[in-house]
Amino acid sequence: MNPLRILLLGAPGSGKGTQTSKLLKKFHQLKSLSSGDILRSQIKQESPIGIEAEKYIKNGSLVPDSIMVGIITHQLEQSKWLNKQSSWLLDGFPRTIHQATALHQVIKEKANFNLVVELDVDQNVILDRIEARWVHVPSGRVYSLDYNPPKVPFKDDITGEPLTKREDDTAEVFQKRLTKYNEEIGPLKDFYSKQGILQTVSGNTSDVIYPKLENLIVNRFS
Ligand code: ATP
Ligand code: MG
C-alpha cells in the first residue's frame, strides 16, 4: 500500500475521532495526531500552552493560528513524520486557511497530504447527540451514551479509567463551535479542492460513514 497522508475535516461532533480510531485498527501503518487531544492533554498538565489554550477552548473560540502552527509543526518534526514514506492522519488541524497555508510551506516538498476527506453530517443530528458524548482524555477515545456506550458505564473500555464530559460540549458553547466551523470551512475546502485531493463522505452515523471512508482509501492507495 502507498503512503497515506490524510486530513480529516468535519464539523465538531461529526465523528472525526471515531473514524480515526477505526482507521488505525484497519491500516496498521497509519499514525494519527489530533489537535484537540493535544490541547486537552496540555490543559491537564497545566503547561503554559495549556493554560493559554484553555481560555479560548472554554468559550468555543479557536486557539490563535500562531500557537497552533507552532505546536503541530513541532510535533510533526519531532515524530519524524516529514518524509515521503510515512503514513499519517491529522484530525483538527489545519482548520483555518492561514493554518493550511502555513502547514503547506512545511510539508509540501517532503510529505504533502494526498487525501483530504470532509465528513459531511447533518448539523441537526450533531446537535441532538452532543450531550450524550463522553471522552477518555488520556487516549482521546470517544463514547456516545446512545450509539457506542462504554462496556461499564462512565469507564473507558481499555483502561477502566473514568470518562469525563468536555467543558466545551454544552449546548451553548457547542453552537458557537459549529458556527465558527461553518465560517472557516469554505476557504479550507477551496484550498484542497484546487490541489485535487478533496473528497466528501456523507452520512449521519459512524457506521454509515466508515465503510465509505475505508473504500475511498483502499481504492486510491492499494
Ligand atoms: P470534535 O468535537 O469532533 O472533536 P472539534 O473539532 O470542535 O470537534 P477539537 O478538535 O477537539 O474539537 O478541538 C477542541 C477545541 O480546541 C476547539 O474548539 C478549539 O478551541 C481548539 N482547537 C483544536 N484544534 C484547533 C486548531 N487547529 N486551531 C485552533 N483551535 C483549535
Ligand atoms: Mg475531535
Coordinates of N, CA and C and ligand atoms in Angstrom, one line a residue:
M1 N 0.8 -1.2 0.0 CA 0.0 0.0 0.0 C 0.9 1.3 0.0
N2 N 0.5 2.3 -0.8 CA 1.2 3.5 -0.8 C 1.0 4.3 0.4
P3 N 2.0 5.2 0.7 CA 1.8 6.0 2.0 C 0.5 6.8 1.9
L4 N -0.1 6.9 3.1 CA -1.3 7.7 3.3 C -1.0 8.9 4.1
R5 N -1.4 10.1 3.6 CA -1.3 11.2 4.4 C -2.6 12.0 4.3
I6 N -3.4 11.8 5.4 CA -4.8 12.1 5.3 C -5.1 13.3 6.3
L7 N -6.0 14.2 5.8 CA -6.5 15.2 6.7 C -8.0 14.9 6.8
L8 N -8.6 14.8 8.0 CA -10.0 14.7 8.2 C -10.6 16.0 8.6
L9 N -11.5 16.5 7.8 CA -12.3 17.7 8.1 C -13.7 17.3 8.5
G10 N -14.3 18.1 9.3 CA -15.7 17.8 9.6 C -16.1 18.7 10.8
A11 N -17.4 19.0 10.9 CA -17.9 19.8 12.0 C -17.5 19.2 13.3
P12 N -17.5 20.0 14.4 CA -17.3 19.4 15.7 C -18.4 18.4 15.9
G13 N -18.1 17.2 16.5 CA -19.1 16.2 16.7 C -19.4 15.4 15.5
S14 N -18.7 15.6 14.4 CA -19.1 14.8 13.2 C -18.5 13.4 13.2
G15 N -17.6 13.2 14.2 CA -17.1 11.8 14.4 C -15.7 11.6 13.9
K16 N -14.9 12.7 13.8 CA -13.5 12.6 13.3 C -12.7 11.6 14.2
G17 N -12.9 11.8 15.5 CA -12.1 10.9 16.4 C -12.5 9.5 16.3
T18 N -13.8 9.2 16.1 CA -14.3 7.9 16.0 C -13.8 7.2 14.7
Q19 N -13.9 8.0 13.6 CA -13.4 7.5 12.3 C -11.9 7.2 12.4
T20 N -11.2 8.1 13.1 CA -9.7 7.9 13.2 C -9.4 6.6 14.0
S21 N -10.1 6.3 15.1 CA -9.8 5.0 15.8 C -10.1 3.8 14.9
K22 N -11.1 3.9 14.1 CA -11.5 2.8 13.2 C -10.4 2.6 12.1
L23 N -9.9 3.7 11.6 CA -8.9 3.7 10.5 C -7.6 3.1 11.1
L24 N -7.2 3.5 12.3 CA -6.0 3.0 12.9 C -6.0 1.5 13.1
K25 N -7.2 1.0 13.4 CA -7.3 -0.5 13.5 C -7.1 -1.2 12.2
K26 N -7.6 -0.6 11.1 CA -7.6 -1.2 9.8 C -6.2 -1.1 9.1
F27 N -5.7 0.1 9.2 CA -4.4 0.4 8.5 C -3.3 0.6 9.5
H28 N -2.6 -0.5 9.6 CA -1.6 -0.5 10.8 C -0.4 0.4 10.6
Q29 N -0.2 0.8 9.3 CA 1.0 1.7 9.1 C 0.6 3.2 9.5
L30 N -0.7 3.4 9.7 CA -1.2 4.8 10.0 C -0.9 5.2 11.4
K31 N -0.5 6.5 11.6 CA -0.4 7.1 12.9 C -1.3 8.3 12.9
S32 N -1.7 8.8 14.1 CA -2.6 10.0 14.0 C -2.2 11.0 15.0
L33 N -2.6 12.2 14.7 CA -2.4 13.4 15.6 C -3.7 14.2 15.6
S34 N -4.3 14.4 16.8 CA -5.5 15.2 16.9 C -5.1 16.5 17.7
S35 N -5.4 17.6 17.1 CA -5.0 18.9 17.7 C -5.8 19.1 19.0
G36 N -7.1 18.7 19.0 CA -7.9 18.8 20.2 C -7.4 18.0 21.3
D37 N -7.0 16.7 21.0 CA -6.4 15.9 22.1 C -5.1 16.4 22.6
I38 N -4.3 17.0 21.8 CA -3.0 17.5 22.2 C -3.3 18.7 23.2
L39 N -4.2 19.6 22.8 CA -4.6 20.7 23.6 C -5.1 20.3 25.0
R40 N -6.0 19.3 24.9 CA -6.6 18.8 26.2 C -5.6 18.2 27.1
S41 N -4.6 17.5 26.5 CA -3.6 17.0 27.4 C -2.7 18.1 28.0
Q42 N -2.4 19.1 27.2 CA -1.7 20.3 27.7 C -2.4 20.9 28.9
I43 N -3.7 21.0 28.7 CA -4.6 21.7 29.8 C -4.5 20.8 31.0
K44 N -4.6 19.5 30.9 CA -4.5 18.6 32.0 C -3.2 18.8 32.8
Q45 N -2.1 18.9 32.0 CA -0.8 19.1 32.6 C -0.5 20.5 33.1
E46 N -1.4 21.4 32.8 CA -1.3 22.8 33.2 C 0.0 23.4 32.7
S47 N 0.3 23.1 31.5 CA 1.5 23.7 30.8 C 1.2 25.1 30.4
P48 N 2.2 25.9 30.1 CA 1.9 27.3 29.6 C 1.0 27.3 28.4
I49 N 1.2 26.4 27.4 CA 0.3 26.3 26.3 C -1.1 25.9 26.7
G50 N -1.2 25.0 27.6 CA -2.5 24.5 28.1 C -3.2 25.7 28.7
I51 N -2.6 26.4 29.6 CA -3.2 27.5 30.3 C -3.7 28.6 29.3
E52 N -2.9 28.9 28.3 CA -3.3 29.8 27.3 C -4.5 29.3 26.5
A53 N -4.3 28.1 26.0 CA -5.3 27.5 25.1 C -6.7 27.4 25.8
E54 N -6.7 27.1 27.1 CA -8.0 26.8 27.8 C -8.9 28.0 27.7
K55 N -8.3 29.2 27.7 CA -9.1 30.4 27.7 C -10.0 30.5 26.4
Y56 N -9.4 30.0 25.3 CA -10.2 30.0 24.1 C -11.1 28.8 24.0
I57 N -10.6 27.7 24.4 CA -11.4 26.4 24.2 C -12.7 26.5 25.0
K58 N -12.6 27.0 26.2 CA -13.7 27.1 27.1 C -14.9 27.8 26.5
N59 N -14.7 28.8 25.8 CA -15.9 29.6 25.2 C -16.1 29.3 23.7
G60 N -15.4 28.3 23.2 CA -15.8 27.9 21.8 C -15.0 28.7 20.8
S61 N -14.0 29.4 21.2 CA -13.2 30.1 20.1 C -12.1 29.3 19.7
L62 N -11.4 29.7 18.6 CA -10.3 28.9 18.1 C -9.0 29.5 18.8
V63 N -8.1 28.6 19.1 CA -6.8 29.0 19.6 C -6.1 29.7 18.5
P64 N -5.3 30.8 18.8 CA -4.7 31.6 17.7 C -3.8 30.7 16.8
D65 N -3.9 31.1 15.5 CA -3.1 30.3 14.5 C -1.7 30.1 14.8
S66 N -1.0 31.2 15.3 CA 0.4 31.2 15.5 C 0.8 30.1 16.6
I67 N -0.1 29.9 17.6 CA 0.2 28.9 18.6 C 0.0 27.5 18.0
M68 N -1.1 27.4 17.2 CA -1.4 26.0 16.7 C -0.4 25.6 15.7
V69 N 0.0 26.5 14.8 CA 1.0 26.1 13.8 C 2.3 25.7 14.4
G70 N 2.7 26.4 15.5 CA 3.9 26.1 16.2 C 3.8 24.6 16.8
I71 N 2.7 24.4 17.5 CA 2.6 23.1 18.2 C 2.6 21.9 17.2
I72 N 1.9 22.1 16.1 CA 1.7 20.9 15.2 C 3.0 20.7 14.4
T73 N 3.6 21.8 13.9 CA 4.8 21.5 13.1 C 5.9 21.0 14.0
H74 N 5.9 21.4 15.2 CA 6.9 20.9 16.2 C 6.7 19.4 16.3
Q75 N 5.4 19.0 16.5 CA 5.1 17.6 16.7 C 5.5 16.7 15.4
L76 N 5.2 17.3 14.3 CA 5.5 16.5 13.0 C 7.0 16.3 12.9
E77 N 7.7 17.4 13.2 CA 9.2 17.3 13.1 C 9.7 16.3 14.1
Q78 N 9.3 16.4 15.4 CA 9.8 15.6 16.5 C 9.5 14.1 16.2
S79 N 8.3 13.8 15.6 CA 7.9 12.4 15.4 C 8.6 11.9 14.1
K80 N 9.3 12.8 13.4 CA 10.0 12.4 12.2 C 9.0 11.8 11.1
W81 N 7.9 12.6 11.0 CA 6.8 12.2 10.1 C 7.0 12.8 8.7
L82 N 8.0 13.8 8.6 CA 8.1 14.6 7.4 C 9.0 13.9 6.4
N83 N 8.5 12.8 5.8 CA 9.2 12.1 4.8 C 8.2 11.4 3.9
K84 N 8.7 11.0 2.7 CA 7.8 10.5 1.7 C 7.2 9.1 2.0
Q85 N 7.9 8.4 2.9 CA 7.5 7.0 3.2 C 6.4 6.9 4.3
S86 N 6.3 8.0 5.1 CA 5.5 7.8 6.3 C 4.0 8.0 6.0
S87 N 3.2 7.4 6.8 CA 1.7 7.5 6.7 C 1.1 8.0 7.9
W88 N 0.3 9.0 7.8 CA -0.3 9.6 9.0 C -1.6 10.3 8.7
L89 N -2.3 10.6 9.7 CA -3.6 11.3 9.6 C -3.6 12.4 10.6
L90 N -4.1 13.6 10.2 CA -4.3 14.7 11.1 C -5.8 14.9 11.3
D91 N -6.2 15.2 12.5 CA -7.6 15.4 12.9 C -7.6 16.8 13.6
G92 N -8.3 17.7 13.1 CA -8.5 19.0 13.8 C -7.5 20.1 13.4
F93 N -6.5 19.8 12.6 CA -5.5 20.8 12.2 C -5.1 20.4 10.8
P94 N -5.0 21.3 9.8 CA -5.4 22.7 9.9 C -6.9 22.9 9.9
R95 N -7.4 24.0 10.5 CA -8.8 24.3 10.4 C -9.1 25.8 10.1
T96 N -8.1 26.5 9.7 CA -8.3 27.8 9.1 C -7.4 27.9 7.9
I97 N -7.7 28.8 7.0 CA -6.9 28.9 5.7 C -5.5 29.3 6.1
H98 N -5.4 30.1 7.1 CA -4.0 30.5 7.4 C -3.2 29.4 7.9
Q99 N -3.8 28.5 8.8 CA -3.1 27.3 9.2 C -2.7 26.4 8.0
A100 N -3.7 26.3 7.1 CA -3.4 25.4 5.9 C -2.3 25.9 5.1
T101 N -2.2 27.2 4.9 CA -1.1 27.7 4.0 C 0.2 27.6 4.8
A102 N 0.2 27.9 6.1 CA 1.4 27.7 6.9 C 1.9 26.3 6.9
L103 N 1.0 25.3 7.1 CA 1.4 23.9 7.1 C 1.9 23.5 5.7
H104 N 1.3 24.0 4.7 CA 1.7 23.7 3.3 C 3.1 24.0 3.1
Q105 N 3.6 25.1 3.6 CA 5.0 25.5 3.4 C 5.9 24.5 4.1
V106 N 5.5 23.9 5.1 CA 6.3 22.9 5.9 C 6.3 21.5 5.2
I107 N 5.1 21.1 4.7 CA 5.0 19.7 4.2 C 5.1 19.5 2.7
K108 N 5.0 20.6 2.0 CA 4.7 20.5 0.5 C 5.8 19.6 -0.2
E109 N 7.0 19.9 0.1 CA 8.1 19.2 -0.6 C 8.3 17.8 0.0
K110 N 8.1 17.7 1.3 CA 8.5 16.4 1.9 C 7.4 15.4 2.1
A111 N 6.2 15.9 2.4 CA 5.1 15.0 2.8 C 3.8 15.6 2.7
N112 N 3.4 16.1 1.5 CA 2.1 16.7 1.4 C 1.0 15.7 1.6
F113 N -0.2 16.2 2.0 CA -1.3 15.4 2.1 C -1.6 14.8 0.7
N114 N -2.1 13.5 0.7 CA -2.6 13.0 -0.6 C -4.1 12.8 -0.5
L115 N -4.7 12.9 0.6 CA -6.2 12.8 0.7 C -6.7 13.7 1.8
V116 N -7.7 14.5 1.4 CA -8.4 15.3 2.5 C -9.9 14.9 2.4
V117 N -10.4 14.5 3.5 CA -11.8 14.0 3.5 C -12.6 14.8 4.4
E118 N -13.7 15.3 3.9 CA -14.7 16.1 4.7 C -15.8 15.1 5.1
L119 N -16.0 15.0 6.4 CA -17.1 14.2 6.9 C -18.3 15.1 6.9
D120 N -19.3 14.7 6.1 CA -20.5 15.6 6.0 C -21.7 15.0 6.8
V121 N -22.0 15.5 7.9 CA -23.0 15.0 8.8 C -24.0 16.2 9.0
D122 N -25.3 15.8 9.0 CA -26.4 16.8 9.2 C -26.2 17.5 10.6
Q123 N -26.1 18.8 10.6 CA -25.7 19.5 11.8 C -26.9 19.4 12.9
N124 N -28.1 19.2 12.5 CA -29.2 19.0 13.5 C -29.0 17.7 14.2
V125 N -28.5 16.7 13.5 CA -28.2 15.4 14.1 C -27.0 15.5 15.1
I126 N -26.0 16.3 14.7 CA -24.9 16.5 15.6 C -25.4 17.2 16.9
L127 N -26.2 18.2 16.7 CA -26.6 18.9 17.9 C -27.5 18.0 18.9
D128 N -28.3 17.1 18.2 CA -29.1 16.2 19.0 C -28.2 15.3 19.9
R129 N -27.1 14.9 19.4 CA -26.4 13.8 20.1 C -25.2 14.3 20.9
I130 N -24.9 15.6 20.9 CA -23.6 16.0 21.5 C -23.7 15.9 23.0
E131 N -24.8 16.1 23.6 CA -24.9 16.0 25.1 C -24.6 14.6 25.6
A132 N -24.7 13.6 24.7 CA -24.5 12.2 25.1 C -23.0 11.8 24.9
R133 N -22.2 12.7 24.5 CA -20.8 12.4 24.3 C -19.9 12.5 25.6
W134 N -19.2 11.4 25.8 CA -18.2 11.3 27.0 C -16.9 10.9 26.4
V135 N -15.8 11.4 27.0 CA -14.5 11.1 26.5 C -13.5 10.6 27.5
H136 N -12.5 9.8 27.0 CA -11.4 9.4 27.9 C -10.2 10.3 27.5
V137 N -9.9 11.3 28.3 CA -9.0 12.4 27.9 C -7.6 11.8 27.5
P138 N -7.0 10.9 28.4 CA -5.6 10.5 28.0 C -5.5 9.8 26.7
S139 N -6.5 9.1 26.2 CA -6.3 8.4 24.9 C -7.1 9.1 23.8
G140 N -8.0 10.0 24.1 CA -8.9 10.7 23.1 C -10.0 9.8 22.7
R141 N -10.2 8.6 23.3 CA -11.3 7.7 22.9 C -12.7 8.4 23.2
V142 N -13.6 8.3 22.3 CA -14.9 8.9 22.4 C -16.0 7.9 22.5
Y143 N -16.9 8.2 23.4 CA -18.1 7.3 23.5 C -19.4 8.2 23.4
S144 N -20.4 7.5 23.0 CA -21.7 8.1 23.0 C -22.6 7.2 23.8
L145 N -23.3 7.8 24.8 CA -24.2 7.0 25.6 C -25.3 6.4 24.8
D146 N -25.6 7.0 23.6 CA -26.7 6.5 22.7 C -26.1 5.4 21.7
Y147 N -25.0 5.8 21.1 CA -24.6 4.9 19.9 C -23.5 3.9 20.2
N148 N -22.5 4.3 21.0 CA -21.5 3.3 21.4 C -21.1 3.5 22.8
P149 N -22.0 3.1 23.7 CA -21.8 3.3 25.2 C -20.6 2.4 25.6
P150 N -19.9 2.9 26.7 CA -18.8 2.1 27.2 C -19.3 0.8 27.8
K151 N -18.5 -0.2 27.9 CA -19.0 -1.5 28.4 C -19.4 -1.4 29.9
V152 N -18.6 -0.6 30.7 CA -19.0 -0.3 32.0 C -19.4 1.2 32.0
P153 N -20.6 1.5 32.6 CA -21.0 2.9 32.5 C -19.9 3.9 33.0
F154 N -19.7 4.9 32.2 CA -18.8 6.0 32.5 C -17.3 5.6 32.8
K155 N -16.9 4.4 32.3 CA -15.5 4.0 32.4 C -15.0 3.7 30.9
D156 N -13.7 4.0 30.8 CA -13.0 3.7 29.5 C -12.9 2.2 29.3
D157 N -13.2 1.7 28.1 CA -13.2 0.2 27.9 C -11.8 -0.4 28.1
I158 N -10.8 0.3 27.7 CA -9.4 -0.3 27.7 C -8.8 -0.1 29.1
T159 N -8.8 1.0 29.7 CA -8.1 1.3 30.9 C -9.0 1.2 32.2
G160 N -10.3 1.3 32.0 CA -11.2 1.3 33.1 C -11.2 2.7 33.9
E161 N -10.4 3.6 33.3 CA -10.4 5.0 34.0 C -11.7 5.7 33.7
P162 N -12.0 6.7 34.5 CA -13.3 7.4 34.4 C -13.4 8.2 33.1
L163 N -14.5 8.3 32.5 CA -14.8 9.2 31.4 C -15.2 10.5 31.9
T164 N -15.0 11.6 31.1 CA -15.4 12.9 31.5 C -16.2 13.6 30.4
K165 N -17.0 14.6 30.7 CA -17.6 15.5 29.7 C -16.7 16.6 29.3
R166 N -16.6 16.9 28.1 CA -15.8 18.0 27.7 C -16.5 19.3 28.1
E167 N -15.7 20.2 28.6 CA -16.3 21.5 29.1 C -16.9 22.3 28.0
D168 N -16.4 22.0 26.7 CA -17.0 22.8 25.6 C -18.1 22.0 24.9
D169 N -18.6 21.0 25.4 CA -19.7 20.2 24.8 C -21.1 20.6 25.4
T170 N -21.2 21.8 26.0 CA -22.5 22.2 26.4 C -23.2 22.8 25.1
A171 N -24.6 22.9 25.2 CA -25.3 23.3 24.0 C -24.8 24.7 23.5
E172 N -24.6 25.6 24.4 CA -24.3 27.0 24.0 C -22.9 27.1 23.4
V173 N -21.9 26.5 24.1 CA -20.6 26.6 23.5 C -20.5 25.8 22.2
F174 N -21.2 24.7 22.2 CA -21.1 23.8 21.0 C -21.7 24.5 19.8
Q175 N -22.8 25.3 20.0 CA -23.3 26.0 18.9 C -22.3 27.0 18.3
K176 N -21.6 27.6 19.2 CA -20.6 28.6 18.8 C -19.5 27.9 18.0
R177 N -19.1 26.7 18.4 CA -18.0 26.0 17.7 C -18.5 25.6 16.3
L178 N -19.8 25.2 16.2 CA -20.4 24.9 14.9 C -20.4 26.1 13.9
T179 N -20.8 27.3 14.5 CA -20.8 28.5 13.7 C -19.4 28.8 13.2
K180 N -18.5 28.7 14.1 CA -17.1 29.0 13.7 C -16.6 28.1 12.6
Y181 N -17.0 26.8 12.8 CA -16.6 25.8 11.7 C -17.2 26.2 10.4
N182 N -18.4 26.6 10.4 CA -19.1 27.0 9.1 C -18.5 28.2 8.5
E183 N -17.9 29.1 9.3 CA -17.2 30.3 8.8 C -15.9 29.9 8.1
E184 N -15.2 29.0 8.7 CA -13.8 28.7 8.2 C -13.7 27.6 7.1
I185 N -14.7 26.8 7.0 CA -14.6 25.6 6.2 C -14.5 25.9 4.7
G186 N -15.2 26.9 4.2 CA -15.3 27.2 2.8 C -13.9 27.4 2.1
P187 N -13.1 28.4 2.6 CA -11.8 28.6 2.1 C -10.9 27.4 2.2
L188 N -11.0 26.6 3.3 CA -10.2 25.4 3.5 C -10.5 24.4 2.4
K189 N -11.8 24.2 2.2 CA -12.1 23.2 1.1 C -11.6 23.7 -0.2
D190 N -11.8 25.0 -0.5 CA -11.3 25.5 -1.8 C -9.8 25.2 -2.0
F191 N -9.0 25.4 -0.9 CA -7.6 25.3 -0.9 C -7.2 23.8 -1.3
Y192 N -7.9 22.8 -0.7 CA -7.6 21.4 -1.0 C -8.2 20.9 -2.3
S193 N -9.4 21.5 -2.6 CA -10.0 21.2 -3.9 C -9.1 21.6 -5.1
K194 N -8.5 22.7 -5.0 CA -7.6 23.2 -6.0 C -6.4 22.2 -6.2
Q195 N -6.0 21.6 -5.1 CA -4.9 20.6 -5.2 C -5.4 19.3 -5.7
G196 N -6.7 19.1 -5.9 CA -7.3 17.9 -6.4 C -7.3 16.7 -5.4
I197 N -7.3 17.0 -4.1 CA -7.2 15.9 -3.1 C -8.4 15.9 -2.2
L198 N -9.4 16.8 -2.5 CA -10.6 16.8 -1.5 C -11.7 15.8 -1.9
Q199 N -12.2 15.1 -0.9 CA -13.3 14.2 -1.1 C -14.3 14.4 0.0
T200 N -15.6 14.1 -0.2 CA -16.6 14.3 0.8 C -17.2 12.9 1.0
V201 N -17.5 12.6 2.3 CA -18.2 11.4 2.6 C -19.4 11.8 3.5
S202 N -20.6 11.4 3.1 CA -21.8 11.8 3.8 C -22.4 10.7 4.5
G203 N -23.1 11.1 5.6 CA -23.8 10.1 6.4 C -24.1 10.6 7.8
N204 N -25.1 10.1 8.5 CA -25.4 10.7 9.8 C -24.9 9.8 10.9
T205 N -24.4 8.6 10.7 CA -23.8 7.9 11.8 C -22.4 7.3 11.3
S206 N -21.6 7.0 12.3 CA -20.2 6.5 12.0 C -20.3 5.2 11.3
D207 N -21.4 4.4 11.5 CA -21.5 3.1 10.9 C -21.8 3.3 9.4
V208 N -22.4 4.4 9.0 CA -22.7 4.7 7.6 C -21.4 5.2 7.0
I209 N -20.8 6.1 7.7 CA -19.6 6.8 7.1 C -18.4 5.9 7.0
Y210 N -18.1 5.1 8.0 CA -16.9 4.4 8.0 C -16.6 3.5 6.7
P211 N -17.6 2.7 6.3 CA -17.3 1.8 5.1 C -17.0 2.7 3.9
K212 N -17.6 3.8 3.8 CA -17.4 4.7 2.6 C -15.9 5.2 2.7
L213 N -15.5 5.6 3.9 CA -14.2 6.2 4.0 C -13.1 5.1 3.8
E214 N -13.4 3.9 4.3 CA -12.4 2.8 4.1 C -12.3 2.5 2.6
N215 N -13.4 2.4 1.9 CA -13.4 2.2 0.5 C -12.6 3.2 -0.3
L216 N -12.8 4.5 0.1 CA -12.1 5.5 -0.6 C -10.6 5.3 -0.5
I217 N -10.1 5.0 0.7 CA -8.7 4.8 0.9 C -8.2 3.6 0.2
V218 N -8.9 2.5 0.3 CA -8.4 1.3 -0.3 C -8.4 1.5 -1.8
N219 N -9.4 2.1 -2.4 CA -9.4 2.3 -3.8 C -8.3 3.2 -4.3
R220 N -7.9 4.1 -3.5 CA -6.9 5.1 -4.0 C -5.5 4.6 -3.8
F221 N -5.3 3.8 -2.8 CA -3.9 3.6 -2.3 C -3.4 2.2 -2.4
S222 N -4.2 1.3 -2.8 CA -3.6 -0.1 -2.9 C -3.4 -0.4 -4.4
Ligands
ATP1 P1 -14.8 17.3 17.8 O1 -15.9 17.7 18.7 O2 -15.3 16.4 16.7 O3 -13.6 16.8 18.5 P2 -13.8 19.9 17.4 O4 -13.1 19.9 16.1 O5 -14.7 21.1 17.7 O6 -14.5 18.6 17.1 P3 -11.4 19.5 18.8 O7 -10.8 19.3 17.5 O8 -11.3 18.5 19.9 O9 -13.0 19.7 18.6 O10 -11.0 21.0 19.4 C1 -11.5 21.5 20.6 C2 -11.1 22.9 20.7 O11 -9.7 23.1 20.6 C3 -11.6 23.8 19.5 O12 -12.9 24.3 19.8 C4 -10.5 24.9 19.5 O13 -10.8 25.8 20.6 C5 -9.3 24.2 19.9 N1 -8.6 23.7 18.6 C6 -8.3 22.5 18.3 N2 -7.7 22.4 17.1 C7 -7.5 23.7 16.7 C8 -6.9 24.4 15.6 N3 -6.4 23.7 14.6 N4 -6.9 25.7 15.6 C9 -7.5 26.5 16.6 N5 -8.1 25.9 17.6 C10 -8.1 24.6 17.7
MG2 MG -12.2 15.5 17.9

